[in-house]
């Protein structure tokens, strides 16, 4: 049983649950640790999807207060999910996830890869000539640049661009796509060797499997990459959504262990599968 989640949102931005509700849910589930990862401040792109600048400290203070209140029953970790377009450097946190949620054009236009699918389709038509493999290349390049610039502790939802492609309606997740994903993994692994096995898309949008797709997860393992299961939780009753599936999926990829946020002072601890 997976007894931790490193990727938890709260009602500070787009989550439905106050942070305290997720801590209570974690206790009910017997979790040993829980990490909060609210979306960082992002003033230029999609500002409503990040913390308001002045609220960052309030959020951090609340999570540290919860850590003190609930210790030693559960270890609470203070983090952020920092998009490549956010200026946040991760200061004052225990850890953070690095993510790419956007395709961005030179003229400042942009589309979220996990936002409105019609808008994403329009973007790819306008800026990539409807070439989805080119769009995937831009997405992965953006993720690599985020990891290079920010040096996160965890890489979030590695291939998020497949979110609305579940019937291969836009592109086939075959060799051309996988090649781009593998190239990005080759570049990322010297900088950050821990990626999520993220079930958020299964819980919220009918994804058939966690991120990343299985061939990429297998490749990550062959590179020596580590994994940390997460539910990318936005609503506390879904804190452990599809965790049994994540365990099975990691096994399918050939893993015999994974990482969770530590129960003591060490950020990550290894758990046998
Ligand atoms: Zn995200
Ligand atoms: Zn998230």
PDB file of C-alpha atoms and ligand atoms in Angstrom:
ATOM      1  CA  UNK A   1       0.000   0.000   0.000  1.00  0.00           C
ATOM      2  CA  UNK A   2       1.243   3.435  -0.931  1.00  0.00           C
ATOM      3  CA  UNK A   3       1.120   5.484   2.278  1.00  0.00           C
ATOM      4  CA  UNK A   4       2.052   8.960   1.129  1.00  0.00           C
ATOM      5  CA  UNK A   5       1.326  11.561  -1.547  1.00  0.00           C
ATOM      6  CA  UNK A   6       3.829  14.227  -2.621  1.00  0.00           C
ATOM      7  CA  UNK A   7       1.473  16.143  -4.929  1.00  0.00           C
ATOM      8  CA  UNK A   8      -1.472  17.654  -3.062  1.00  0.00           C
ATOM      9  CA  UNK A   9      -3.305  20.846  -3.990  1.00  0.00           C
ATOM     10  CA  UNK A  10      -5.513  22.901  -1.704  1.00  0.00           C
ATOM     11  CA  UNK A  11      -8.156  25.590  -1.960  1.00  0.00           C
ATOM     12  CA  UNK A  12      -5.482  28.277  -2.249  1.00  0.00           C
ATOM     13  CA  UNK A  13      -5.654  27.891  -6.054  1.00  0.00           C
ATOM     14  CA  UNK A  14      -7.618  25.228  -7.947  1.00  0.00           C
ATOM     15  CA  UNK A  15      -8.074  22.498  -5.336  1.00  0.00           C
ATOM     16  CA  UNK A  16     -11.486  21.894  -3.764  1.00  0.00           C
ATOM     17  CA  UNK A  17     -10.304  21.014  -0.257  1.00  0.00           C
ATOM     18  CA  UNK A  18      -8.659  23.016   2.510  1.00  0.00           C
ATOM     19  CA  UNK A  19      -5.201  21.631   3.352  1.00  0.00           C
ATOM     20  CA  UNK A  20      -6.431  20.426   6.745  1.00  0.00           C
ATOM     21  CA  UNK A  21      -9.028  18.150   5.092  1.00  0.00           C
ATOM     22  CA  UNK A  22      -6.274  16.408   3.157  1.00  0.00           C
ATOM     23  CA  UNK A  23      -4.251  15.881   6.335  1.00  0.00           C
ATOM     24  CA  UNK A  24      -7.310  14.351   8.020  1.00  0.00           C
ATOM     25  CA  UNK A  25      -7.915  12.143   4.986  1.00  0.00           C
ATOM     26  CA  UNK A  26      -4.252  11.078   5.011  1.00  0.00           C
ATOM     27  CA  UNK A  27      -4.571  10.048   8.661  1.00  0.00           C
ATOM     28  CA  UNK A  28      -7.686   8.004   7.852  1.00  0.00           C
ATOM     29  CA  UNK A  29      -5.715   6.227   5.125  1.00  0.00           C
ATOM     30  CA  UNK A  30      -2.831   5.478   7.485  1.00  0.00           C
ATOM     31  CA  UNK A  31      -0.379   7.650   5.552  1.00  0.00           C
ATOM     32  CA  UNK A  32       3.042   8.173   7.113  1.00  0.00           C
ATOM     33  CA  UNK A  33       3.680  11.444   5.265  1.00  0.00           C
ATOM     34  CA  UNK A  34       1.951  14.006   3.048  1.00  0.00           C
ATOM     35  CA  UNK A  35       3.348  16.742   0.819  1.00  0.00           C
ATOM     36  CA  UNK A  36       1.526  19.884  -0.272  1.00  0.00           C
ATOM     37  CA  UNK A  37       2.386  21.218  -3.708  1.00  0.00           C
ATOM     38  CA  UNK A  38       0.229  24.224  -4.493  1.00  0.00           C
ATOM     39  CA  UNK A  39       0.692  25.861  -7.906  1.00  0.00           C
ATOM     40  CA  UNK A  40       3.355  28.557  -7.668  1.00  0.00           C
ATOM     41  CA  UNK A  41       2.819  32.205  -8.597  1.00  0.00           C
ATOM     42  CA  UNK A  42       2.805  32.633 -12.390  1.00  0.00           C
ATOM     43  CA  UNK A  43       2.103  36.265 -13.272  1.00  0.00           C
ATOM     44  CA  UNK A  44       2.427  36.177 -17.078  1.00  0.00           C
ATOM     45  CA  UNK A  45       0.757  32.941 -18.133  1.00  0.00           C
ATOM     46  CA  UNK A  46      -2.574  31.911 -16.694  1.00  0.00           C
ATOM     47  CA  UNK A  47      -2.205  33.856 -13.417  1.00  0.00           C
ATOM     48  CA  UNK A  48      -5.447  32.387 -12.018  1.00  0.00           C
ATOM     49  CA  UNK A  49      -3.755  28.955 -11.991  1.00  0.00           C
ATOM     50  CA  UNK A  50      -1.074  29.996  -9.494  1.00  0.00           C
ATOM     51  CA  UNK A  51      -0.854  31.407  -6.001  1.00  0.00           C
ATOM     52  CA  UNK A  52      -1.284  35.149  -5.741  1.00  0.00           C
ATOM     53  CA  UNK A  53       2.190  36.479  -4.923  1.00  0.00           C
ATOM     54  CA  UNK A  54       1.328  37.869  -1.489  1.00  0.00           C
ATOM     55  CA  UNK A  55      -0.417  34.653  -0.492  1.00  0.00           C
ATOM     56  CA  UNK A  56       2.668  32.435  -0.957  1.00  0.00           C
ATOM     57  CA  UNK A  57       3.930  33.086   2.571  1.00  0.00           C
ATOM     58  CA  UNK A  58       0.474  32.575   4.086  1.00  0.00           C
ATOM     59  CA  UNK A  59       0.272  29.184   2.358  1.00  0.00           C
ATOM     60  CA  UNK A  60       3.748  28.190   3.549  1.00  0.00           C
ATOM     61  CA  UNK A  61       2.950  29.293   7.091  1.00  0.00           C
ATOM     62  CA  UNK A  62      -0.252  27.254   7.112  1.00  0.00           C
ATOM     63  CA  UNK A  63       1.469  24.075   5.929  1.00  0.00           C
ATOM     64  CA  UNK A  64       4.285  24.473   8.475  1.00  0.00           C
ATOM     65  CA  UNK A  65       1.652  25.038  11.177  1.00  0.00           C
ATOM     66  CA  UNK A  66      -0.121  21.829  10.130  1.00  0.00           C
ATOM     67  CA  UNK A  67       3.224  20.017  10.258  1.00  0.00           C
ATOM     68  CA  UNK A  68       3.700  21.106  13.876  1.00  0.00           C
ATOM     69  CA  UNK A  69       0.095  20.385  14.858  1.00  0.00           C
ATOM     70  CA  UNK A  70      -0.025  16.872  13.412  1.00  0.00           C
ATOM     71  CA  UNK A  71       3.488  15.780  14.406  1.00  0.00           C
ATOM     72  CA  UNK A  72       4.314  12.985  15.202  1.00  0.00           C
ATOM     73  CA  UNK A  73       1.164  11.323  13.824  1.00  0.00           C
ATOM     74  CA  UNK A  74       2.113  12.195  10.257  1.00  0.00           C
ATOM     75  CA  UNK A  75       5.036  14.015   8.636  1.00  0.00           C
ATOM     76  CA  UNK A  76       3.848  17.028   6.603  1.00  0.00           C
ATOM     77  CA  UNK A  77       6.135  18.467   3.917  1.00  0.00           C
ATOM     78  CA  UNK A  78       5.856  21.966   2.439  1.00  0.00           C
ATOM     79  CA  UNK A  79       6.217  22.155  -1.322  1.00  0.00           C
ATOM     80  CA  UNK A  80       5.046  23.809  -4.511  1.00  0.00           C
ATOM     81  CA  UNK A  81       4.365  22.687  -8.053  1.00  0.00           C
ATOM     82  CA  UNK A  82       6.415  25.171 -10.068  1.00  0.00           C
ATOM     83  CA  UNK A  83       5.621  25.588 -13.746  1.00  0.00           C
ATOM     84  CA  UNK A  84       8.412  26.564 -16.125  1.00  0.00           C
ATOM     85  CA  UNK A  85       6.668  29.931 -16.625  1.00  0.00           C
ATOM     86  CA  UNK A  86       6.703  30.742 -12.909  1.00  0.00           C
ATOM     87  CA  UNK A  87       9.509  32.921 -11.513  1.00  0.00           C
ATOM     88  CA  UNK A  88       9.423  30.988  -8.216  1.00  0.00           C
ATOM     89  CA  UNK A  89      12.808  29.531  -7.237  1.00  0.00           C
ATOM     90  CA  UNK A  90      11.565  27.254  -4.486  1.00  0.00           C
ATOM     91  CA  UNK A  91      12.979  29.330  -1.638  1.00  0.00           C
ATOM     92  CA  UNK A  92      11.686  28.507   1.828  1.00  0.00           C
ATOM     93  CA  UNK A  93      10.258  25.129   0.825  1.00  0.00           C
ATOM     94  CA  UNK A  94      11.100  21.565   1.793  1.00  0.00           C
ATOM     95  CA  UNK A  95      10.864  20.454  -1.853  1.00  0.00           C
ATOM     96  CA  UNK A  96       9.153  21.243  -5.127  1.00  0.00           C
ATOM     97  CA  UNK A  97       7.917  19.626  -8.304  1.00  0.00           C
ATOM     98  CA  UNK A  98       8.930  21.013 -11.689  1.00  0.00           C
ATOM     99  CA  UNK A  99       6.259  20.999 -14.392  1.00  0.00           C
ATOM    100  CA  UNK A 100       5.356  22.183 -17.851  1.00  0.00           C
ATOM    101  CA  UNK A 101       1.677  22.919 -18.394  1.00  0.00           C
ATOM    102  CA  UNK A 102       1.875  25.182 -21.467  1.00  0.00           C
ATOM    103  CA  UNK A 103       2.819  25.555 -25.076  1.00  0.00           C
ATOM    104  CA  UNK A 104       3.974  29.110 -25.685  1.00  0.00           C
ATOM    105  CA  UNK A 105       4.339  31.006 -28.961  1.00  0.00           C
ATOM    106  CA  UNK A 106       6.987  33.717 -29.609  1.00  0.00           C
ATOM    107  CA  UNK A 107       4.241  36.359 -29.763  1.00  0.00           C
ATOM    108  CA  UNK A 108       3.168  35.573 -26.191  1.00  0.00           C
ATOM    109  CA  UNK A 109       0.147  33.470 -27.078  1.00  0.00           C
ATOM    110  CA  UNK A 110      -0.192  30.191 -25.191  1.00  0.00           C
ATOM    111  CA  UNK A 111      -2.374  27.156 -24.499  1.00  0.00           C
ATOM    112  CA  UNK A 112      -2.532  24.814 -21.529  1.00  0.00           C
ATOM    113  CA  UNK A 113      -1.834  21.165 -22.385  1.00  0.00           C
ATOM    114  CA  UNK A 114      -4.178  20.120 -19.574  1.00  0.00           C
ATOM    115  CA  UNK A 115      -6.622  23.020 -19.873  1.00  0.00           C
ATOM    116  CA  UNK A 116      -9.280  23.433 -22.532  1.00  0.00           C
ATOM    117  CA  UNK A 117      -8.755  20.795 -25.281  1.00  0.00           C
ATOM    118  CA  UNK A 118     -10.419  22.948 -27.968  1.00  0.00           C
ATOM    119  CA  UNK A 119      -8.051  25.783 -27.167  1.00  0.00           C
ATOM    120  CA  UNK A 120      -5.064  23.404 -27.325  1.00  0.00           C
ATOM    121  CA  UNK A 121      -6.239  22.094 -30.679  1.00  0.00           C
ATOM    122  CA  UNK A 122      -6.596  25.651 -31.966  1.00  0.00           C
ATOM    123  CA  UNK A 123      -3.097  26.479 -30.751  1.00  0.00           C
ATOM    124  CA  UNK A 124      -1.556  23.469 -32.487  1.00  0.00           C
ATOM    125  CA  UNK A 125      -3.422  24.339 -35.684  1.00  0.00           C
ATOM    126  CA  UNK A 126      -2.223  27.947 -35.564  1.00  0.00           C
ATOM    127  CA  UNK A 127       1.380  27.569 -34.392  1.00  0.00           C
ATOM    128  CA  UNK A 128       2.376  24.013 -35.290  1.00  0.00           C
ATOM    129  CA  UNK A 129       0.481  23.600 -38.580  1.00  0.00           C
ATOM    130  CA  UNK A 130      -1.615  20.859 -36.896  1.00  0.00           C
ATOM    131  CA  UNK A 131       1.590  18.836 -36.514  1.00  0.00           C
ATOM    132  CA  UNK A 132       1.044  17.194 -33.141  1.00  0.00           C
ATOM    133  CA  UNK A 133       4.447  15.573 -33.037  1.00  0.00           C
ATOM    134  CA  UNK A 134       5.959  19.038 -33.380  1.00  0.00           C
ATOM    135  CA  UNK A 135       3.698  20.186 -30.530  1.00  0.00           C
ATOM    136  CA  UNK A 136       4.850  17.234 -28.404  1.00  0.00           C
ATOM    137  CA  UNK A 137       8.463  18.203 -29.159  1.00  0.00           C
ATOM    138  CA  UNK A 138       7.774  21.733 -27.944  1.00  0.00           C
ATOM    139  CA  UNK A 139       6.096  20.373 -24.832  1.00  0.00           C
ATOM    140  CA  UNK A 140       9.034  18.100 -23.943  1.00  0.00           C
ATOM    141  CA  UNK A 141      11.565  20.875 -24.733  1.00  0.00           C
ATOM    142  CA  UNK A 142       9.660  23.076 -22.295  1.00  0.00           C
ATOM    143  CA  UNK A 143       9.808  20.402 -19.616  1.00  0.00           C
ATOM    144  CA  UNK A 144      13.561  19.957 -20.117  1.00  0.00           C
ATOM    145  CA  UNK A 145      14.125  23.714 -19.900  1.00  0.00           C
ATOM    146  CA  UNK A 146      12.104  23.813 -16.669  1.00  0.00           C
ATOM    147  CA  UNK A 147      14.224  21.077 -15.087  1.00  0.00           C
ATOM    148  CA  UNK A 148      17.441  22.758 -16.282  1.00  0.00           C
ATOM    149  CA  UNK A 149      16.458  26.141 -14.938  1.00  0.00           C
ATOM    150  CA  UNK A 150      14.840  25.136 -11.670  1.00  0.00           C
ATOM    151  CA  UNK A 151      16.441  21.835 -10.581  1.00  0.00           C
ATOM    152  CA  UNK A 152      13.274  20.410  -9.009  1.00  0.00           C
ATOM    153  CA  UNK A 153      13.227  17.513  -6.559  1.00  0.00           C
ATOM    154  CA  UNK A 154      10.538  15.725  -8.599  1.00  0.00           C
ATOM    155  CA  UNK A 155       9.481  16.005 -12.255  1.00  0.00           C
ATOM    156  CA  UNK A 156       5.677  16.236 -12.425  1.00  0.00           C
ATOM    157  CA  UNK A 157       3.415  14.348 -14.884  1.00  0.00           C
ATOM    158  CA  UNK A 158       6.140  13.717 -17.452  1.00  0.00           C
ATOM    159  CA  UNK A 159       3.933  13.396 -20.566  1.00  0.00           C
ATOM    160  CA  UNK A 160       0.959  15.554 -19.581  1.00  0.00           C
ATOM    161  CA  UNK A 161       0.353  16.382 -23.252  1.00  0.00           C
ATOM    162  CA  UNK A 162      -1.345  12.976 -23.688  1.00  0.00           C
ATOM    163  CA  UNK A 163      -4.124  14.050 -21.283  1.00  0.00           C
ATOM    164  CA  UNK A 164      -6.807  14.651 -23.935  1.00  0.00           C
ATOM    165  CA  UNK A 165      -5.395  12.228 -26.486  1.00  0.00           C
ATOM    166  CA  UNK A 166      -6.899   9.142 -24.923  1.00  0.00           C
ATOM    167  CA  UNK A 167      -8.478   7.822 -28.137  1.00  0.00           C
ATOM    168  CA  UNK A 168      -5.404   8.867 -30.149  1.00  0.00           C
ATOM    169  CA  UNK A 169      -7.669  11.560 -31.520  1.00  0.00           C
ATOM    170  CA  UNK A 170      -4.724  13.887 -32.129  1.00  0.00           C
ATOM    171  CA  UNK A 171      -1.660  11.675 -32.500  1.00  0.00           C
ATOM    172  CA  UNK A 172      -0.518   8.093 -32.105  1.00  0.00           C
ATOM    173  CA  UNK A 173       1.582   7.505 -29.017  1.00  0.00           C
ATOM    174  CA  UNK A 174       3.964   5.414 -31.060  1.00  0.00           C
ATOM    175  CA  UNK A 175       7.578   5.685 -32.098  1.00  0.00           C
ATOM    176  CA  UNK A 176       7.706   9.349 -33.169  1.00  0.00           C
ATOM    177  CA  UNK A 177       6.130  10.406 -29.872  1.00  0.00           C
ATOM    178  CA  UNK A 178       8.096   7.952 -27.737  1.00  0.00           C
ATOM    179  CA  UNK A 179      11.366   9.046 -29.315  1.00  0.00           C
ATOM    180  CA  UNK A 180      10.727  12.612 -28.169  1.00  0.00           C
ATOM    181  CA  UNK A 181       9.880  11.397 -24.678  1.00  0.00           C
ATOM    182  CA  UNK A 182      13.031   9.277 -24.482  1.00  0.00           C
ATOM    183  CA  UNK A 183      15.192  12.189 -25.676  1.00  0.00           C
ATOM    184  CA  UNK A 184      13.709  14.369 -22.939  1.00  0.00           C
ATOM    185  CA  UNK A 185      14.372  11.649 -20.346  1.00  0.00           C
ATOM    186  CA  UNK A 186      17.997  11.393 -21.490  1.00  0.00           C
ATOM    187  CA  UNK A 187      18.398  15.132 -20.848  1.00  0.00           C
ATOM    188  CA  UNK A 188      16.480  15.200 -17.572  1.00  0.00           C
ATOM    189  CA  UNK A 189      17.976  12.254 -15.719  1.00  0.00           C
ATOM    190  CA  UNK A 190      21.373  13.846 -14.926  1.00  0.00           C
ATOM    191  CA  UNK A 191      19.503  16.815 -13.408  1.00  0.00           C
ATOM    192  CA  UNK A 192      16.640  15.100 -11.585  1.00  0.00           C
ATOM    193  CA  UNK A 193      16.328  11.315 -11.320  1.00  0.00           C
ATOM    194  CA  UNK A 194      12.859  11.200  -9.732  1.00  0.00           C
ATOM    195  CA  UNK A 195       9.612  11.383 -11.730  1.00  0.00           C
ATOM    196  CA  UNK A 196       6.040  10.868 -10.681  1.00  0.00           C
ATOM    197  CA  UNK A 197       3.821   7.931 -11.472  1.00  0.00           C
ATOM    198  CA  UNK A 198       0.864  10.309 -11.447  1.00  0.00           C
ATOM    199  CA  UNK A 199      -2.732   8.997 -11.273  1.00  0.00           C
ATOM    200  CA  UNK A 200      -4.352  12.466 -11.401  1.00  0.00           C
ATOM    201  CA  UNK A 201      -5.502  12.051 -14.997  1.00  0.00           C
ATOM    202  CA  UNK A 202      -7.183   8.747 -14.094  1.00  0.00           C
ATOM    203  CA  UNK A 203      -9.049  10.327 -11.199  1.00  0.00           C
ATOM    204  CA  UNK A 204     -10.141  13.487 -13.010  1.00  0.00           C
ATOM    205  CA  UNK A 205     -10.289  12.843 -16.747  1.00  0.00           C
ATOM    206  CA  UNK A 206     -10.636   9.138 -17.532  1.00  0.00           C
ATOM    207  CA  UNK A 207      -6.997   8.568 -18.437  1.00  0.00           C
ATOM    208  CA  UNK A 208      -6.458   4.820 -18.946  1.00  0.00           C
ATOM    209  CA  UNK A 209      -3.127   4.780 -17.083  1.00  0.00           C
ATOM    210  CA  UNK A 210      -0.924   7.003 -14.946  1.00  0.00           C
ATOM    211  CA  UNK A 211       1.584   9.449 -16.464  1.00  0.00           C
ATOM    212  CA  UNK A 212       3.919   8.600 -18.083  1.00  0.00           C
ATOM    213  CA  UNK A 213       2.798   6.019 -20.668  1.00  0.00           C
ATOM    214  CA  UNK A 214       4.220   2.576 -19.960  1.00  0.00           C
ATOM    215  CA  UNK A 215       6.935   2.487 -22.682  1.00  0.00           C
ATOM    216  CA  UNK A 216       8.379   5.725 -21.306  1.00  0.00           C
ATOM    217  CA  UNK A 217       8.220   4.490 -17.727  1.00  0.00           C
ATOM    218  CA  UNK A 218      10.068   1.337 -18.791  1.00  0.00           C
ATOM    219  CA  UNK A 219      12.693   3.469 -20.521  1.00  0.00           C
ATOM    220  CA  UNK A 220      13.071   5.632 -17.389  1.00  0.00           C
ATOM    221  CA  UNK A 221      13.725   2.489 -15.356  1.00  0.00           C
ATOM    222  CA  UNK A 222      16.330   1.315 -17.854  1.00  0.00           C
ATOM    223  CA  UNK A 223      18.078   4.682 -17.435  1.00  0.00           C
ATOM    224  CA  UNK A 224      18.184   4.066 -13.672  1.00  0.00           C
ATOM    225  CA  UNK A 225      15.456   6.628 -12.963  1.00  0.00           C
ATOM    226  CA  UNK A 226      13.476   6.534  -9.724  1.00  0.00           C
ATOM    227  CA  UNK A 227       9.717   6.897  -9.278  1.00  0.00           C
ATOM    228  CA  UNK A 228       7.372   8.404  -6.712  1.00  0.00           C
ATOM    229  CA  UNK A 229       3.646   7.635  -6.931  1.00  0.00           C
ATOM    230  CA  UNK A 230       1.279  10.596  -6.680  1.00  0.00           C
ATOM    231  CA  UNK A 231      -2.442  11.294  -7.046  1.00  0.00           C
ATOM    232  CA  UNK A 232      -2.022  15.001  -8.010  1.00  0.00           C
ATOM    233  CA  UNK A 233      -4.882  15.453  -5.556  1.00  0.00           C
ATOM    234  CA  UNK A 234      -7.316  18.378  -5.911  1.00  0.00           C
ATOM    235  CA  UNK A 235     -10.060  16.961  -3.664  1.00  0.00           C
ATOM    236  CA  UNK A 236      -9.239  15.208  -0.403  1.00  0.00           C
ATOM    237  CA  UNK A 237     -11.518  12.118  -0.851  1.00  0.00           C
ATOM    238  CA  UNK A 238      -9.373  11.305  -3.927  1.00  0.00           C
ATOM    239  CA  UNK A 239      -6.069  11.479  -2.034  1.00  0.00           C
ATOM    240  CA  UNK A 240      -5.209   7.833  -2.776  1.00  0.00           C
ATOM    241  CA  UNK A 241      -7.136   7.526  -6.070  1.00  0.00           C
ATOM    242  CA  UNK A 242      -5.891   4.641  -8.220  1.00  0.00           C
ATOM    243  CA  UNK A 243      -2.934   3.926  -5.920  1.00  0.00           C
ATOM    244  CA  UNK A 244      -3.367   0.129  -6.283  1.00  0.00           C
ATOM    245  CA  UNK A 245      -3.204   0.662 -10.050  1.00  0.00           C
ATOM    246  CA  UNK A 246      -0.025   2.759  -9.625  1.00  0.00           C
ATOM    247  CA  UNK A 247       1.602  -0.109  -7.721  1.00  0.00           C
ATOM    248  CA  UNK A 248       0.672  -2.599 -10.426  1.00  0.00           C
ATOM    249  CA  UNK A 249       1.869  -0.157 -13.107  1.00  0.00           C
ATOM    250  CA  UNK A 250       5.280   0.314 -11.468  1.00  0.00           C
ATOM    251  CA  UNK A 251       5.644  -3.473 -11.307  1.00  0.00           C
ATOM    252  CA  UNK A 252       4.651  -3.726 -14.977  1.00  0.00           C
ATOM    253  CA  UNK A 253       7.463  -1.300 -15.774  1.00  0.00           C
ATOM    254  CA  UNK A 254       9.892  -3.587 -13.937  1.00  0.00           C
ATOM    255  CA  UNK A 255      10.289  -1.628 -10.703  1.00  0.00           C
ATOM    256  CA  UNK A 256      10.798  -3.429  -7.403  1.00  0.00           C
ATOM    257  CA  UNK A 257      10.847  -0.275  -5.293  1.00  0.00           C
ATOM    258  CA  UNK A 258       9.589   3.295  -5.293  1.00  0.00           C
ATOM    259  CA  UNK A 259      10.028   6.437  -3.206  1.00  0.00           C
ATOM    260  CA  UNK A 260       7.732   8.310  -0.842  1.00  0.00           C
ATOM    261  CA  UNK A 261       8.217  11.469   1.186  1.00  0.00           C
ATOM    262  CA  UNK A 262      10.034  10.502   4.351  1.00  0.00           C
ATOM    263  CA  UNK A 263       8.444  10.063   7.734  1.00  0.00           C
ATOM    264  CA  UNK A 264      11.402  11.721   9.509  1.00  0.00           C
ATOM    265  CA  UNK A 265      13.983  14.290   8.427  1.00  0.00           C
ATOM    266  CA  UNK A 266      15.027  12.645   5.169  1.00  0.00           C
ATOM    267  CA  UNK A 267      13.051  14.005   2.219  1.00  0.00           C
ATOM    268  CA  UNK A 268      12.652  10.706   0.368  1.00  0.00           C
ATOM    269  CA  UNK A 269      12.611   7.112   1.534  1.00  0.00           C
ATOM    270  CA  UNK A 270      12.602   3.967  -0.542  1.00  0.00           C
ATOM    271  CA  UNK A 271       9.767   1.441  -0.244  1.00  0.00           C
ATOM    272  CA  UNK A 272       9.884  -2.100  -1.618  1.00  0.00           C
ATOM    273  CA  UNK A 273       7.141  -3.021  -4.033  1.00  0.00           C
TER     274      UNK A 273
HETATM  275 ZN1  LIG B   1       0.423  19.974 -12.855  1.00  0.00          ZN
HETATM  276 ZN1  LIG B   2      -0.695  19.327  -9.717  1.00  0.00          ZN
END
